[in-house]
PDB file of C-alpha atoms in Angstrom:
ATOM      1  CA  MET A   1       0.000   0.000   0.000  1.00  0.00           C
ATOM      2  CA  SER A   2       1.489   3.343  -1.021  1.00  0.00           C
ATOM      3  CA  THR A   3       1.032   6.591   0.859  1.00  0.00           C
ATOM      4  CA  THR A   4      -0.751   9.307  -1.118  1.00  0.00           C
ATOM      5  CA  ILE A   5      -1.249  12.874   0.068  1.00  0.00           C
ATOM      6  CA  GLN A   6      -3.011  15.872  -1.420  1.00  0.00           C
ATOM      7  CA  THR A   7      -0.982  19.092  -1.570  1.00  0.00           C
ATOM      8  CA  LYS A   8      -1.409  22.495  -3.176  1.00  0.00           C
ATOM      9  CA  HIS A   9       1.176  21.320  -5.723  1.00  0.00           C
ATOM     10  CA  GLY A  10      -0.798  18.181  -6.641  1.00  0.00           C
ATOM     11  CA  THR A  11      -1.238  14.617  -5.470  1.00  0.00           C
ATOM     12  CA  ALA A  12       1.996  13.190  -4.077  1.00  0.00           C
ATOM     13  CA  ILE A  13       3.108   9.603  -3.608  1.00  0.00           C
ATOM     14  CA  ILE A  14       6.278   8.193  -2.117  1.00  0.00           C
ATOM     15  CA  GLY A  15       8.588   7.512  -5.059  1.00  0.00           C
ATOM     16  CA  ASN A  16      11.349   4.945  -5.500  1.00  0.00           C
ATOM     17  CA  HIS A  17      13.895   7.029  -3.589  1.00  0.00           C
ATOM     18  CA  GLY A  18      11.660   7.575  -0.551  1.00  0.00           C
ATOM     19  CA  TYR A  19      10.656  11.187  -1.253  1.00  0.00           C
ATOM     20  CA  PHE A  20       7.164  12.521  -1.921  1.00  0.00           C
ATOM     21  CA  GLU A  21       6.854  13.005  -5.666  1.00  0.00           C
ATOM     22  CA  ILE A  22       3.971  14.701  -7.494  1.00  0.00           C
ATOM     23  CA  SER A  23       1.975  12.112  -9.427  1.00  0.00           C
ATOM     24  CA  SER A  24      -0.901  14.231 -10.775  1.00  0.00           C
ATOM     25  CA  VAL A  25      -0.708  15.936 -14.159  1.00  0.00           C
ATOM     26  CA  LYS A  26      -3.188  18.821 -13.947  1.00  0.00           C
ATOM     27  CA  GLU A  27      -1.028  21.113 -11.751  1.00  0.00           C
ATOM     28  CA  GLY A  28       1.943  20.826 -14.137  1.00  0.00           C
ATOM     29  CA  ASN A  29       4.225  19.378 -11.462  1.00  0.00           C
ATOM     30  CA  LYS A  30       4.160  15.677 -12.355  1.00  0.00           C
ATOM     31  CA  GLY A  31       7.451  14.008 -11.438  1.00  0.00           C
ATOM     32  CA  LYS A  32       8.708  16.931  -9.339  1.00  0.00           C
ATOM     33  CA  LEU A  33       9.863  16.402  -5.767  1.00  0.00           C
ATOM     34  CA  LEU A  34       7.511  17.876  -3.189  1.00  0.00           C
ATOM     35  CA  HIS A  35      10.232  19.152  -0.841  1.00  0.00           C
ATOM     36  CA  ARG A  36      11.735  21.219  -3.652  1.00  0.00           C
ATOM     37  CA  LEU A  37       8.322  22.674  -4.554  1.00  0.00           C
ATOM     38  CA  VAL A  38       7.633  23.516  -0.886  1.00  0.00           C
ATOM     39  CA  PHE A  39      10.972  25.355  -0.586  1.00  0.00           C
ATOM     40  CA  GLU A  40      10.545  27.254  -3.864  1.00  0.00           C
ATOM     41  CA  ASP A  41       6.955  28.202  -3.030  1.00  0.00           C
ATOM     42  CA  PHE A  42       7.809  29.438   0.474  1.00  0.00           C
ATOM     43  CA  TYR A  43      10.664  31.644  -0.735  1.00  0.00           C
ATOM     44  CA  GLN A  44       8.974  32.515  -4.051  1.00  0.00           C
ATOM     45  CA  ILE A  45      12.055  31.480  -6.062  1.00  0.00           C
ATOM     46  CA  THR A  46      13.040  28.953  -8.691  1.00  0.00           C
ATOM     47  CA  LEU A  47      16.175  27.114  -7.665  1.00  0.00           C
ATOM     48  CA  PRO A  48      18.864  26.384 -10.241  1.00  0.00           C
ATOM     49  CA  SER A  49      19.232  22.689 -11.078  1.00  0.00           C
ATOM     50  CA  ASN A  50      22.588  22.428  -9.277  1.00  0.00           C
ATOM     51  CA  ILE A  51      20.947  23.229  -5.922  1.00  0.00           C
ATOM     52  CA  LEU A  52      19.430  20.354  -3.960  1.00  0.00           C
ATOM     53  CA  ILE A  53      17.151  20.471  -0.951  1.00  0.00           C
ATOM     54  CA  HIS A  54      18.445  18.544   2.054  1.00  0.00           C
ATOM     55  CA  HIS A  55      16.202  17.264   4.863  1.00  0.00           C
ATOM     56  CA  GLU A  56      17.975  18.475   8.018  1.00  0.00           C
ATOM     57  CA  ASP A  57      16.456  15.836  10.307  1.00  0.00           C
ATOM     58  CA  GLY A  58      17.113  13.001   7.832  1.00  0.00           C
ATOM     59  CA  ASN A  59      13.394  12.267   7.397  1.00  0.00           C
ATOM     60  CA  LYS A  60      12.694  12.392   3.646  1.00  0.00           C
ATOM     61  CA  LEU A  61       8.974  12.777   4.319  1.00  0.00           C
ATOM     62  CA  ASN A  62       9.267  15.776   6.679  1.00  0.00           C
ATOM     63  CA  ASN A  63       8.735  18.680   4.292  1.00  0.00           C
ATOM     64  CA  LYS A  64       8.255  21.394   6.906  1.00  0.00           C
ATOM     65  CA  ILE A  65      10.090  24.512   5.761  1.00  0.00           C
ATOM     66  CA  TRP A  66      12.400  24.603   8.821  1.00  0.00           C
ATOM     67  CA  ASN A  67      13.651  21.121   7.829  1.00  0.00           C
ATOM     68  CA  LEU A  68      14.590  22.038   4.240  1.00  0.00           C
ATOM     69  CA  VAL A  69      18.108  23.311   3.544  1.00  0.00           C
ATOM     70  CA  PRO A  70      19.403  24.268   0.083  1.00  0.00           C
ATOM     71  CA  MET A  71      22.903  23.113  -0.838  1.00  0.00           C
ATOM     72  CA  THR A  72      24.992  22.248  -3.847  1.00  0.00           C
ATOM     73  CA  ARG A  73      25.271  18.645  -5.009  1.00  0.00           C
ATOM     74  CA  LYS A  74      28.922  18.673  -3.878  1.00  0.00           C
ATOM     75  CA  GLU A  75      27.961  19.826  -0.365  1.00  0.00           C
ATOM     76  CA  HIS A  76      25.163  17.271  -0.211  1.00  0.00           C
ATOM     77  CA  ASN A  77      27.388  14.409  -1.373  1.00  0.00           C
ATOM     78  CA  LYS A  78      30.060  15.383   1.132  1.00  0.00           C
ATOM     79  CA  LEU A  79      27.519  15.520   3.960  1.00  0.00           C
ATOM     80  CA  HIS A  80      26.000  12.149   3.120  1.00  0.00           C
ATOM     81  CA  GLY A  81      29.346  10.605   2.288  1.00  0.00           C
ATOM     82  CA  GLN A  82      30.526  11.351   5.823  1.00  0.00           C
ATOM     83  CA  ASN A  83      27.297   9.965   7.283  1.00  0.00           C
ATOM     84  CA  ARG A  84      27.490   6.822   5.184  1.00  0.00           C
ATOM     85  CA  THR A  85      31.064   6.169   6.262  1.00  0.00           C
ATOM     86  CA  LEU A  86      30.089   6.477   9.918  1.00  0.00           C
ATOM     87  CA  GLU A  87      26.961   4.335   9.432  1.00  0.00           C
ATOM     88  CA  TYR A  88      29.012   1.706   7.573  1.00  0.00           C
ATOM     89  CA  LYS A  89      31.647   1.588  10.339  1.00  0.00           C
ATOM     90  CA  GLN A  90      28.946   1.215  12.996  1.00  0.00           C
ATOM     91  CA  LYS A  91      27.198  -1.514  11.016  1.00  0.00           C
ATOM     92  CA  MET A  92      30.448  -3.390  10.421  1.00  0.00           C
ATOM     93  CA  SER A  93      31.358  -3.049  14.093  1.00  0.00           C
ATOM     94  CA  LYS A  94      28.059  -4.688  15.092  1.00  0.00           C
ATOM     95  CA  THR A  95      28.465  -7.375  12.423  1.00  0.00           C
ATOM     96  CA  MET A  96      32.036  -8.212  13.412  1.00  0.00           C
ATOM     97  CA  LYS A  97      31.429  -8.035  17.176  1.00  0.00           C
ATOM     98  CA  ASN A  98      30.479 -11.683  17.636  1.00  0.00           C
ATOM     99  CA  ARG A  99      32.609 -13.157  14.874  1.00  0.00           C
ATOM    100  CA  ILE A 100      35.617 -15.296  15.592  1.00  0.00           C
ATOM    101  CA  LEU A 101      38.354 -14.438  13.122  1.00  0.00           C
ATOM    102  CA  SER A 102      41.407 -16.431  12.239  1.00  0.00           C
ATOM    103  CA  ASP A 103      44.816 -14.899  12.978  1.00  0.00           C
ATOM    104  CA  ASN A 104      45.424 -14.665   9.221  1.00  0.00           C
ATOM    105  CA  HIS A 105      42.179 -12.738   8.686  1.00  0.00           C
ATOM    106  CA  LYS A 106      42.961 -10.406  11.598  1.00  0.00           C
ATOM    107  CA  ARG A 107      46.316  -9.574  10.005  1.00  0.00           C
ATOM    108  CA  LYS A 108      44.620  -8.800   6.668  1.00  0.00           C
ATOM    109  CA  ILE A 109      42.079  -6.368   8.102  1.00  0.00           C
ATOM    110  CA  SER A 110      44.407  -4.605  10.554  1.00  0.00           C
TER     111      SER A 110
END
């Protein structure tokens, strides 16, 4: 079951990447990301294509204006790259915690 919401920008569904995406045609916004439309509407601007909207709290469905931060793709990739590295290390730490490794394997990963 997919989540559908009605907005002033059109009907939105959760798309493949986890963001609300406009699915209705009549408003002229089909395929656009809701968080970008919310930001542009609030500030009455049209963002250039190289500017992304980041969800400050990490919740892709929280499109409250205080949660939306514009940044370049480079800034966004750097921010998420750092988070992914930390998340990966934490995940690997949990995975490896209860494993018994051979001395040879320990030498390879150290």
